[in-house]
Coordinates of C-alpha atoms and ligand atoms in Angstrom, one line a residue:
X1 CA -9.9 78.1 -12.9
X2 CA -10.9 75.6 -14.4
X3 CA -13.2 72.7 -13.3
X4 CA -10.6 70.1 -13.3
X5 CA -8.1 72.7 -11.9
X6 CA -10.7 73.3 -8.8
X7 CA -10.8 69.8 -8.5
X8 CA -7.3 69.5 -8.4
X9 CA -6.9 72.1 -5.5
X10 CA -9.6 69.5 -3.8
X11 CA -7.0 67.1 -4.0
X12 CA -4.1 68.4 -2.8
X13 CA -5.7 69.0 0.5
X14 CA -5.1 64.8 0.7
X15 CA -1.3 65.4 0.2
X16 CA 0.6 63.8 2.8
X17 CA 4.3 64.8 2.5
X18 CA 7.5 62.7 3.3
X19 CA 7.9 65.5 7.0
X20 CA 4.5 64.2 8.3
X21 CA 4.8 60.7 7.1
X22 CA 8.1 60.8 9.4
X23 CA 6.7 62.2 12.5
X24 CA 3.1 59.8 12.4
X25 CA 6.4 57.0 12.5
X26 CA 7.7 58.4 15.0
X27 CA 4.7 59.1 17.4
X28 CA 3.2 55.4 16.1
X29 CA 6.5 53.7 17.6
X30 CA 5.9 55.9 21.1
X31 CA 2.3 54.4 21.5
X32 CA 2.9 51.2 20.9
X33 CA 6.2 51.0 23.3
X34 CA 3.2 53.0 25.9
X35 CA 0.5 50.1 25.3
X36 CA 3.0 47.4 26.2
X37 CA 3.6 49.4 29.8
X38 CA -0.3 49.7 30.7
X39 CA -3.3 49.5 29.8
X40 CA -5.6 52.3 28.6
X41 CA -3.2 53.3 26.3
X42 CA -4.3 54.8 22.6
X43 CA -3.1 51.9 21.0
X44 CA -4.5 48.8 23.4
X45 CA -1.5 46.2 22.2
X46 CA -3.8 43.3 23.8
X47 CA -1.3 40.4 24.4
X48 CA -3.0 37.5 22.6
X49 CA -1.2 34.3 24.5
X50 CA -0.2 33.2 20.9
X51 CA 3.2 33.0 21.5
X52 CA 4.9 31.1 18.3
X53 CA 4.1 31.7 14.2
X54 CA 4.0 28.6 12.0
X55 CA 7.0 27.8 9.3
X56 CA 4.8 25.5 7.2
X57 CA 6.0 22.6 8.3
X58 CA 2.4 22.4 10.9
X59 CA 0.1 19.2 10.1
X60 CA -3.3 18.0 10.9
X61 CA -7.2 18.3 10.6
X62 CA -8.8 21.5 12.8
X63 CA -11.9 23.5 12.9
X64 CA -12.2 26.8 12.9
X65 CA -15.7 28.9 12.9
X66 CA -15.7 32.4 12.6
X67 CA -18.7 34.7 13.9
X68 CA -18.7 38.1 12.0
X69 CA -21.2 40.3 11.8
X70 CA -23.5 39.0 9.1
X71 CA -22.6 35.5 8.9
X72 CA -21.2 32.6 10.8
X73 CA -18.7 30.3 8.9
X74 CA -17.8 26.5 9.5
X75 CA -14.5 25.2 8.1
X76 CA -12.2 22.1 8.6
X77 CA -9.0 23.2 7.0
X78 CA -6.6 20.0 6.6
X79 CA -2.9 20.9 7.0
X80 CA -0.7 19.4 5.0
X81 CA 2.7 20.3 6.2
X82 CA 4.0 21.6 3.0
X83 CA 2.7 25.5 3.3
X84 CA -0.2 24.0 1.7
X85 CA -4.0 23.4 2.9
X86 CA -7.5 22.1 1.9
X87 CA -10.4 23.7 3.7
X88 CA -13.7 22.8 3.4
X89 CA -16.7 25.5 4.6
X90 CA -19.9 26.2 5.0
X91 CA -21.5 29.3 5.4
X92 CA -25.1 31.2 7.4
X93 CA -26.1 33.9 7.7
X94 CA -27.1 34.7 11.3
X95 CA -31.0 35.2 11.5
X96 CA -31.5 38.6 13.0
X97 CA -33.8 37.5 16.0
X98 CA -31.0 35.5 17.7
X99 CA -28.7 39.1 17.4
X100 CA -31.3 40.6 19.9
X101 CA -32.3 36.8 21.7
X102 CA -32.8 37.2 25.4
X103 CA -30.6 34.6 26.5
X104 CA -27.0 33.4 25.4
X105 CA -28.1 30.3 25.1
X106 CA -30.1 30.8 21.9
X107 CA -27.8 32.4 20.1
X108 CA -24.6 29.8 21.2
X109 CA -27.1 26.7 20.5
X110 CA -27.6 27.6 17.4
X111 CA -24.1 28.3 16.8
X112 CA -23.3 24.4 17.7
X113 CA -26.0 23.5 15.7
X114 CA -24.2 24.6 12.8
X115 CA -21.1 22.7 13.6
X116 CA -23.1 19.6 14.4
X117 CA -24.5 19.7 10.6
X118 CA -21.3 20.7 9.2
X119 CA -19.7 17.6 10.5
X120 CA -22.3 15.4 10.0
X121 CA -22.3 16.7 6.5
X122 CA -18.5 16.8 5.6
X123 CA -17.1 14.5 8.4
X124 CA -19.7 11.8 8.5
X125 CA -17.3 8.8 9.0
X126 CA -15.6 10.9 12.2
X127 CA -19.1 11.9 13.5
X128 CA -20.7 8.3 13.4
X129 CA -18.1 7.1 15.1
X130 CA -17.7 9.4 17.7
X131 CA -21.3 8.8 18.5
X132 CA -21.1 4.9 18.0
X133 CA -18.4 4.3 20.8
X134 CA -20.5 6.7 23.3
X135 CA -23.9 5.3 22.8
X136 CA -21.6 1.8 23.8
X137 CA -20.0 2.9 26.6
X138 CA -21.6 3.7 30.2
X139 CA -19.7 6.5 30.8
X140 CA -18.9 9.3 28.2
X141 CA -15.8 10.2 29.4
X142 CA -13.7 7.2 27.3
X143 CA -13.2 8.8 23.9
X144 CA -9.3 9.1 23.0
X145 CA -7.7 12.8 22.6
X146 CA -7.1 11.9 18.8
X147 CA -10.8 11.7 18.1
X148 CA -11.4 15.5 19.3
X149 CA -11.1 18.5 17.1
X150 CA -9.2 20.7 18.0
X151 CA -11.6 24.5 17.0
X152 CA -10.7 27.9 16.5
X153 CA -13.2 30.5 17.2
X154 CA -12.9 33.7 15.6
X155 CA -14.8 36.1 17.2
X156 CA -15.1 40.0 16.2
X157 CA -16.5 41.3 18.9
X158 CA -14.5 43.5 21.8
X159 CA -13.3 40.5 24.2
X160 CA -10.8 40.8 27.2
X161 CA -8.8 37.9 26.2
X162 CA -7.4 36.4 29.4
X163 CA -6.2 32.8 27.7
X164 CA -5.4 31.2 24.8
X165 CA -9.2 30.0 24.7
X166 CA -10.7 32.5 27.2
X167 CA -12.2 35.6 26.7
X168 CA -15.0 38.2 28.2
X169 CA -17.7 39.9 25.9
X170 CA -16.9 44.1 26.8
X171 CA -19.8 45.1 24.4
X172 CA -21.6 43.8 21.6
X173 CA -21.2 45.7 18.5
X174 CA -22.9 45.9 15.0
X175 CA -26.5 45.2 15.5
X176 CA -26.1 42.5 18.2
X177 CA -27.7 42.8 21.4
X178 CA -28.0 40.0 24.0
X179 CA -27.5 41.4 27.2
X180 CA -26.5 38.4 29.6
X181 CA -23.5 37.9 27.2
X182 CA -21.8 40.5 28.7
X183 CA -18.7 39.7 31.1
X184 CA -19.3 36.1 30.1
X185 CA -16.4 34.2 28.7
X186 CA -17.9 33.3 24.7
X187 CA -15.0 30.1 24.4
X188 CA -17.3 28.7 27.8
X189 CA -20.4 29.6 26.0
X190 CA -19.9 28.0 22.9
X191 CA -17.9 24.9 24.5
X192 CA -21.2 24.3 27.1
X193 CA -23.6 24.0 23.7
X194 CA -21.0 21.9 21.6
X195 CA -21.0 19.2 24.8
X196 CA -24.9 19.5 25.1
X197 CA -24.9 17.8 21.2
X198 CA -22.1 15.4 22.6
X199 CA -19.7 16.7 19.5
X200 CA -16.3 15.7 19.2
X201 CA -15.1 19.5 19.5
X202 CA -13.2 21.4 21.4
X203 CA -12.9 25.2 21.5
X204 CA -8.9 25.2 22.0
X205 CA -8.3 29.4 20.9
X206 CA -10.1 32.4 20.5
X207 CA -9.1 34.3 17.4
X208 CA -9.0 38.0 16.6
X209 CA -8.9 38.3 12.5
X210 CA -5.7 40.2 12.3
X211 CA -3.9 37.2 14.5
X212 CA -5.4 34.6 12.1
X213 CA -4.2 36.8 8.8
X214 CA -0.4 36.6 10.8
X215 CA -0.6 33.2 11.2
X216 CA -2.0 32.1 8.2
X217 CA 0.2 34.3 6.0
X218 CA 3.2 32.7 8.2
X219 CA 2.4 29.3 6.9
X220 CA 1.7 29.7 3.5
X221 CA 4.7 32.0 3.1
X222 CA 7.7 31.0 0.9
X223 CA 10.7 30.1 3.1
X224 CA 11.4 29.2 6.4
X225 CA 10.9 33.2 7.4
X226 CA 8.2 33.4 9.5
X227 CA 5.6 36.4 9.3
X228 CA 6.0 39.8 11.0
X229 CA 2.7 41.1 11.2
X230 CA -0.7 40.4 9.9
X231 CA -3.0 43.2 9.0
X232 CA -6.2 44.4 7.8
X233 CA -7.4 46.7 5.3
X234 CA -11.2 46.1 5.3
X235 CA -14.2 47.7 6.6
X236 CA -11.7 48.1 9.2
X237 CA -8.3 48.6 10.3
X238 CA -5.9 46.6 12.4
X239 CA -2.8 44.7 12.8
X240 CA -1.0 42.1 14.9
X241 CA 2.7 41.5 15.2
X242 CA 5.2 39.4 17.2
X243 CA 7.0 41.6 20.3
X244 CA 9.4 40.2 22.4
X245 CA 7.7 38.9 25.4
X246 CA 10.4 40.8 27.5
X247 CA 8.8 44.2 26.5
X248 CA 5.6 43.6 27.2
X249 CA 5.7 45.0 31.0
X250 CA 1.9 45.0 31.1
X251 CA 2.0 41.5 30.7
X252 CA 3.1 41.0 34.7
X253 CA 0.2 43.4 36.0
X254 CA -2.8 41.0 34.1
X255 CA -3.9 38.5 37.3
X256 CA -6.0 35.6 36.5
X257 CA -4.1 34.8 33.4
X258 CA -3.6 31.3 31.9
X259 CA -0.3 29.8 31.8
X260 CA 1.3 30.5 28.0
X261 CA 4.8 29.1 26.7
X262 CA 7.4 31.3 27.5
X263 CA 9.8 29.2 25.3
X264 CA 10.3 31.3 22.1
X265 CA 10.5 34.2 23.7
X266 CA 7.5 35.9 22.2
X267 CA 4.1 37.1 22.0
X268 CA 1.7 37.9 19.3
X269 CA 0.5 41.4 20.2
X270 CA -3.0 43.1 18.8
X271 CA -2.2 46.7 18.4
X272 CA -5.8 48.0 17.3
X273 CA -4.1 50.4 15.5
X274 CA -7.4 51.6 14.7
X275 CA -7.2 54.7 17.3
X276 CA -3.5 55.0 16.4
X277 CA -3.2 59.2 17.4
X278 CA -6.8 59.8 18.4
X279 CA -4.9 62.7 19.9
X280 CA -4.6 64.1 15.9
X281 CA -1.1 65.5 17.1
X282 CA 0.2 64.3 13.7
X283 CA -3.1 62.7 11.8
X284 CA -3.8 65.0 8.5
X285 CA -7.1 66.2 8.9
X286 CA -9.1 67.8 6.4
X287 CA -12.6 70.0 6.9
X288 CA -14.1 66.1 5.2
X289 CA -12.4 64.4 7.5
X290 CA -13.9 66.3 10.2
X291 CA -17.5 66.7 8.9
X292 CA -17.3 63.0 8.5
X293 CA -15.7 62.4 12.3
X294 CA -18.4 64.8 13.7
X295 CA -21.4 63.1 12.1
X296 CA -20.1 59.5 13.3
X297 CA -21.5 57.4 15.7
X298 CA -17.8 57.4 17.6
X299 CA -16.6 61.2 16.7
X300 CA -12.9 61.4 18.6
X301 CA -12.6 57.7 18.1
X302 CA -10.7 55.4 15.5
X303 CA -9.4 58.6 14.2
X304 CA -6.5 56.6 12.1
X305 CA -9.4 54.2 10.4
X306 CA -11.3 56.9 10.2
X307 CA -8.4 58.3 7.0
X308 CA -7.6 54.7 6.2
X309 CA -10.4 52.2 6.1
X310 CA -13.3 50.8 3.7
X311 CA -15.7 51.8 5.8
X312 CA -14.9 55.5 5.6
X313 CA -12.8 56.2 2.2
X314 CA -16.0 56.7 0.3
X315 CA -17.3 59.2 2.5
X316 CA -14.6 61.2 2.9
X317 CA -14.3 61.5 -1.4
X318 CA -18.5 61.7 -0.7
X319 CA -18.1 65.2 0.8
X320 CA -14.9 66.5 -0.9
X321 CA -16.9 65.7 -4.3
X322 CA -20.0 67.3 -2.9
X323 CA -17.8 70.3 -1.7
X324 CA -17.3 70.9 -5.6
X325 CA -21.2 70.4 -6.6
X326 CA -22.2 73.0 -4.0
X327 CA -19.2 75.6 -5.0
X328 CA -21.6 77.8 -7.8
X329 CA -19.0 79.1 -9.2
X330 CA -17.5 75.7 -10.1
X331 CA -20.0 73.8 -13.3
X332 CA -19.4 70.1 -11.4
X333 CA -22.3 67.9 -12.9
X334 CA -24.1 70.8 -13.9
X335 CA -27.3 70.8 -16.2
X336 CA -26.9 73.8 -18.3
X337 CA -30.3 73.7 -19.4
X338 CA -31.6 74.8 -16.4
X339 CA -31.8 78.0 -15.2
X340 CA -32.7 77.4 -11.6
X341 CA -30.7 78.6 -8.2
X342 CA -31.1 75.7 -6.3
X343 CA -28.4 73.2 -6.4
X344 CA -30.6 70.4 -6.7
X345 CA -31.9 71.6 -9.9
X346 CA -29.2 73.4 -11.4
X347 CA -27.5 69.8 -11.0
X348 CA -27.9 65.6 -12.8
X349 CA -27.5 64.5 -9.4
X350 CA -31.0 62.8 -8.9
X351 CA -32.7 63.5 -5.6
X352 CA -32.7 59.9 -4.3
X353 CA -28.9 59.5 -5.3
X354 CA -26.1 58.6 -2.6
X355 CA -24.1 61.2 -3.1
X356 CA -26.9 63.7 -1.1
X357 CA -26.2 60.9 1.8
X358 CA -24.1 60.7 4.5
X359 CA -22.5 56.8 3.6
X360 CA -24.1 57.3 0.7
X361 CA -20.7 56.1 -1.4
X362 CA -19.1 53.0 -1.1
X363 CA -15.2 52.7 -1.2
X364 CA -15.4 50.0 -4.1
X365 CA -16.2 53.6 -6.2
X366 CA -12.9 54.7 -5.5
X367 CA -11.2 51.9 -7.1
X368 CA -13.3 52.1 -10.0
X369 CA -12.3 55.8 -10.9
X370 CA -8.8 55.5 -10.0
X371 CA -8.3 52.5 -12.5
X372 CA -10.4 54.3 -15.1
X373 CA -7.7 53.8 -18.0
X374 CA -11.3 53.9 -20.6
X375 CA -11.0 56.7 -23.7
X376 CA -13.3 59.5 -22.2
X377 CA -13.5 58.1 -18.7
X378 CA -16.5 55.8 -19.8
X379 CA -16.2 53.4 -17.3
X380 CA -16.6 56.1 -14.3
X381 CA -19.3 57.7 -15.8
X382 CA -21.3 54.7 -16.3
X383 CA -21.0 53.8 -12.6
X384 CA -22.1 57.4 -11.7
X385 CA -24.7 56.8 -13.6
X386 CA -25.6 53.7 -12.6
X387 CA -25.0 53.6 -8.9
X388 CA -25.3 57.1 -7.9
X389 CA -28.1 59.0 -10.6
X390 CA -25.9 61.0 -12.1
X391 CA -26.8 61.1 -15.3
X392 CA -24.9 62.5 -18.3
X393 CA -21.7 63.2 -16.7
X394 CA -19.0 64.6 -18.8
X395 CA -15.5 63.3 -19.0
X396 CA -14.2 67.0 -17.4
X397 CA -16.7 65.8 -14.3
X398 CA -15.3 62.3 -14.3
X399 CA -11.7 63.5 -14.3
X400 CA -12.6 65.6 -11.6
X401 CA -14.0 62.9 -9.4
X402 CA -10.9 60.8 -10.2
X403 CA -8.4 63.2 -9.7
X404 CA -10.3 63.3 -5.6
X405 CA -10.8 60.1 -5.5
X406 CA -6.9 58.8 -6.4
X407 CA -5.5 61.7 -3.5
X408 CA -8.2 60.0 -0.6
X409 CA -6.7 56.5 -1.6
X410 CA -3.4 57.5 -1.7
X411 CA -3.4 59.1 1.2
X412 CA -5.1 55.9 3.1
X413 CA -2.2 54.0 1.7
X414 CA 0.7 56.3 2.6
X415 CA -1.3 56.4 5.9
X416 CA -1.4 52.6 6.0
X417 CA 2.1 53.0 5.4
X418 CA 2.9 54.2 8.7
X419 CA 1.8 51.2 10.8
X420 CA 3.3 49.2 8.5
X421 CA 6.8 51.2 8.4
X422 CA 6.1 51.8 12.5
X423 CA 5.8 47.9 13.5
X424 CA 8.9 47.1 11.1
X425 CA 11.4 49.6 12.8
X426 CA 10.1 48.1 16.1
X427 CA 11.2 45.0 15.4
X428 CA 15.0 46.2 14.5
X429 CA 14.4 43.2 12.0
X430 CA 16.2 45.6 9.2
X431 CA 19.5 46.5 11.3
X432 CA 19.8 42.6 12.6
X433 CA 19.9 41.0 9.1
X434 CA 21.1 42.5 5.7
X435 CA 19.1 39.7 3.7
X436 CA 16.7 38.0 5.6
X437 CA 13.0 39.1 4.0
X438 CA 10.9 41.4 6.7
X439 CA 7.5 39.2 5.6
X440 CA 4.0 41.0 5.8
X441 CA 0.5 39.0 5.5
X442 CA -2.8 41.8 4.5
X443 CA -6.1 41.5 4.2
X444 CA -9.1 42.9 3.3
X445 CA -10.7 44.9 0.1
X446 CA -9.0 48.0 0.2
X447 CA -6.0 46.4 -0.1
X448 CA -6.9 43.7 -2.4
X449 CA -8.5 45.7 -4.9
X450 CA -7.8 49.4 -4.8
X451 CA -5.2 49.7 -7.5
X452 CA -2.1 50.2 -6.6
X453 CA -2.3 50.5 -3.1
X454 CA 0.5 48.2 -2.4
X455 CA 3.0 50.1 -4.3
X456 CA 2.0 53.4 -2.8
X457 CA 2.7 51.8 0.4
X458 CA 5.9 51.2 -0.8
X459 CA 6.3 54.7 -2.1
X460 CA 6.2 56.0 1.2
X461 CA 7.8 53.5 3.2
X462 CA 10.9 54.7 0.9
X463 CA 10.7 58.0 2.1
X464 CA 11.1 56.8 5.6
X465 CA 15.0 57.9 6.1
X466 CA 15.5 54.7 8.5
X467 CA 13.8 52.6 5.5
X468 CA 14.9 53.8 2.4
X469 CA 14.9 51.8 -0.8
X470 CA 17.0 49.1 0.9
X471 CA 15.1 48.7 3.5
X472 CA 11.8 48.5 1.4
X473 CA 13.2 46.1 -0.8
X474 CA 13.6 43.5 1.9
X475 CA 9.6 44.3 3.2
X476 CA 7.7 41.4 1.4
X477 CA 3.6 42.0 1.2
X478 CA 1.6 39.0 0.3
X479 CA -1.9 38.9 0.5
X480 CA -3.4 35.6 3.4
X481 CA -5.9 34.3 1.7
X482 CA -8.8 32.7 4.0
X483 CA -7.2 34.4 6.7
X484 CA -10.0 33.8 9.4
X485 CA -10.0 30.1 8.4
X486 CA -6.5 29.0 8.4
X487 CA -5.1 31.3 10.9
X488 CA -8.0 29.6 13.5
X489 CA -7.2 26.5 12.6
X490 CA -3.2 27.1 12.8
X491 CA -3.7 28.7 16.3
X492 CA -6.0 26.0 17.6
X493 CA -2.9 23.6 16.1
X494 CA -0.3 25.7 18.6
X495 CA -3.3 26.1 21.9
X496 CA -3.1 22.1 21.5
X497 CA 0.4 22.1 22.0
X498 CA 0.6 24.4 24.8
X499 CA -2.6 23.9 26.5
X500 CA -3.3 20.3 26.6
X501 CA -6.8 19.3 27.4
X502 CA -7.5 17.7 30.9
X503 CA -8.8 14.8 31.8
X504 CA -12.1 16.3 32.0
X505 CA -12.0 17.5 28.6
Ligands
LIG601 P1 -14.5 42.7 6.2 O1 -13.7 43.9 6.6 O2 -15.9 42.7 6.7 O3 -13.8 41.4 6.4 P2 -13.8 43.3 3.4 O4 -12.3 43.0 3.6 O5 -14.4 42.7 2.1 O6 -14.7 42.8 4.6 O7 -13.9 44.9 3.4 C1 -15.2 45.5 3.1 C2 -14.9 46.9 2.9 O8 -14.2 47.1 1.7 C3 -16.2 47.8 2.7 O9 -16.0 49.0 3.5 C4 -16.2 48.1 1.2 O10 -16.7 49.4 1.0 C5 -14.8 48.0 0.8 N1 -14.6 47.5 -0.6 C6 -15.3 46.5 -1.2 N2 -15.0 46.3 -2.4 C7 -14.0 47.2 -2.7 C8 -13.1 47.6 -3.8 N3 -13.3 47.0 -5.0 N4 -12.2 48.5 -3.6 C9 -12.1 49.2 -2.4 N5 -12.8 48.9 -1.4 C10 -13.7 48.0 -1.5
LIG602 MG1 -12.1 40.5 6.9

């Protein structure tokens, strides 16, 4: 065989036929109807107490911040009621001693302080007034409910979300560390520092991304048709979708819950389809899938992002591709001046480069060598040069890279396909209509940049019998762009409405 040829065999491991597509469907659709009966499911469906989309037609000023893991980001997003919006931001990173601070407090103050500058900065005229009419009055408690923003917190952490604005830390997660956050509400947290400055603010929703990509997508889609689901295709994986609140059984059993509005019938619902199957009674699995699951941090966790997201895609194509190089009988970047047995040498894979590493290869690779359309493969040889120290590769190696790298990414989206095709059948929204649009927002990367990966969703979606072409025809994709912001701002817009402040407020 040739090289290319053994390559090829590589790839066809990543095949993921029409048979198995059908059955992950099916056994996706059983665990989410099991997460909406209990908890402790595979797939956690957490009801979020959003209970209505927006149509575009939603006005106003609102806040939204958003705490990731590297940086925390201030906007005011202005609603204009047309599907359209202006947001303003600002941007920090979050200095690493307040990850690991002893006390909540240091991390949350300086979390207000960022909103104090942002509004003194962009929102002076609000701000000096605000201030103005307390410093005159004896008591603080006269300001009138128009004067208040209304803020939406995105927060990507693990939070029991027991409210619209309410919400436990369960465990801090990449890099943070601040033990007497745990069990503590983080709405609370943040809404105690905001009144120490005296700001005008008030935290009115907690926000997970893949709620804020639904409702965002939802406003700025064409039509009166609202949004289906939101989802991610990041580092991560995720989605959220609107369930009728009637099947939502769990929903009963959860004491100490706020009040929501059980007026449209409804409830957004965050799948974390992350661990979608961490069973592997369907997932395809690969020995590079397992290697890779094995030497994780989680192994027998997020099994489904584990074949589907940024964080992992490179990885997986990291040890398939190294698979080749350590094969002798296969010439994958091999030197053929030397005369060595040791792969190391008998390679133009420097010592120091990534592909020796475990996450040594990012996913963005695997976009560059599937849209290679360069005469002799140019462009992904210069990047293995480049990024990875692999010098003089030929255009045989390149080809063979890309032929491993196009099968992990189009299995990820045929994968991606299945939550996708899984939450659309749920909804029946194909048998009750034969023209109304099935709308989906995305987000993220992979799914921005990888080329083609919406149309190999599609590919798949039209082998799904109860699909078809039809069916895919009426599945619209489009792409919520600043997600976090708008969605925040557009759920702290509905909390307002359901959940008016108090007097005390
Ligand atoms: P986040 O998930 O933190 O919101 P992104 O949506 O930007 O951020 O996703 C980051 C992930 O996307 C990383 O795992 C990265 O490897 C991957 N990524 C970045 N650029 C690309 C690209 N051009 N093609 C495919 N994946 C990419
Ligand atoms: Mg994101």
């Amino acid at each position: 065989m040739t090289l290319v040829e053994e390559a090829q065999k590589v790839a066809r491991e990543f095949d993921y036929p029409a048979s198995e597509l059908q059955r992950a469907i099916e056994r996706f659709g059983e665990q989410m109807r099991d997460g909406l009966q209990r908890s402790g499911s595979t797939l956690s469906q957490i009801p979020t107490f959003v209970t209505a989309v927006p149509n575009g037609t939603e006005k106003g000023l609102y806040m939204a911040v958003d705490l990731g893991g590297t940086n925390f980001r201030v906007c005011s997003i202005q609603l204009h009621g047309n599907s359209t919006f202006s947001l303003t931001q600002s941007k920090v990173a979050i200095p690493r001693e307040l990850m690991v601070a002893k006390t909540s407090k240091e991390l949350f103050s300086f979390l207000a302080k960022q909103i104090e500058a942002f509004l003194k900065q962009h929102h002076e005229e609000h701000y000096e007034g605000h201030i103005r009419r307390r410093k005159t009055m004896s008591k603080g408690e006269g300001f009138k409910e128009e004067e208040i923003f209304n803020l939406g917190f995105t927060f990507s952490f693990p939070v029991q979300q027991n409210g619209i604005n309410r919400g436990t830390l369960l465990r801090w997660t990449k890099g943070f560390d601040i033990a007497d956050t745990v069990g503590k509400d983080v709405c609370a947290l943040l809404q105690e520092e905001i009144d120490a400055l005296h700001l005008p603010v008030r935290v009115a929703a907690l926000v997970n991304d893949t709620v804020g990509t639904l409702m965002a997508r939802s406003y700025t889609s064409p039509g009166k048709t609202g949004t289906l689901l939101g989802a991610i295709f990041g580092t991560g994986t995720n989605g959220a979708y609107v369930e009728k609140l009637s099947k939502i059984r769990k929903l009963t059993e959860l004491n100490d819950v706020a009040s929501y509005d059980t007026s449209t019938g409804e409830m957004i619902i965050n799948t974390e389809w992350g661990s979608f199957d961490n069973e592997q009674a369907v997932l395809p699995t690969t020995p590079y899938d397992a290697g890779l699951d094995a030497d994780s941090v989680n192994p027998g966790i997020q099994m489904f992002e584990k074949r589907v997201s940024g964080m992992f895609l490179g990885e997986i194509l990291r040890r398939a591709v190294l698979s080749l190089v350590r094969n002798p009988s296969v010439p994958l970047f091999s030197d053929e001046n030397s005369s060595l047995n040791d792969v190391h040498s008998t390679t133009n894979i420097a010592d120091s480069s990534g592909l020796w590493r475990t996450w040594g290869l990012d996913t963005s690779f695997l976009s560059i060598a599937h849209g290679d359309e360069s005469a002799g493969l140019r462009i992904t040889r210069q990047a293995l040069d480049k990024e990875y120290g692999i010098t003089a590769a030929s255009e045989e190696d390149a080809e063979a890279v890309k032929a491993i790298a196009s099968a992990v990414g189009r299995r990820a989206a045929r994968l991606s396909a299945v939550a996708i095709g899984a939450v659309v059948l749920n909804s029946e929204k194909l048998r009750e209509s034969e023209t109304e649009p099935v709308d989906v927002g995305v987000d993220g990367s992979l799914v921005e940049f990888y080329p083609g990966f919406e149309e190999y969703i599609r590919e798949a979606l039209r082998e799904v019998p109860e699909i078809g072409e039809k069916g895919e025809k009426r599945i619209r994709i489009g792409i919520a762009k600043d997600g976090s912001g708008v969605g925040a701002a557009l759920i702290a817009l509905v909390a307002g409405k359901v959940n008016p402040p108090t007097e005390n407020d």
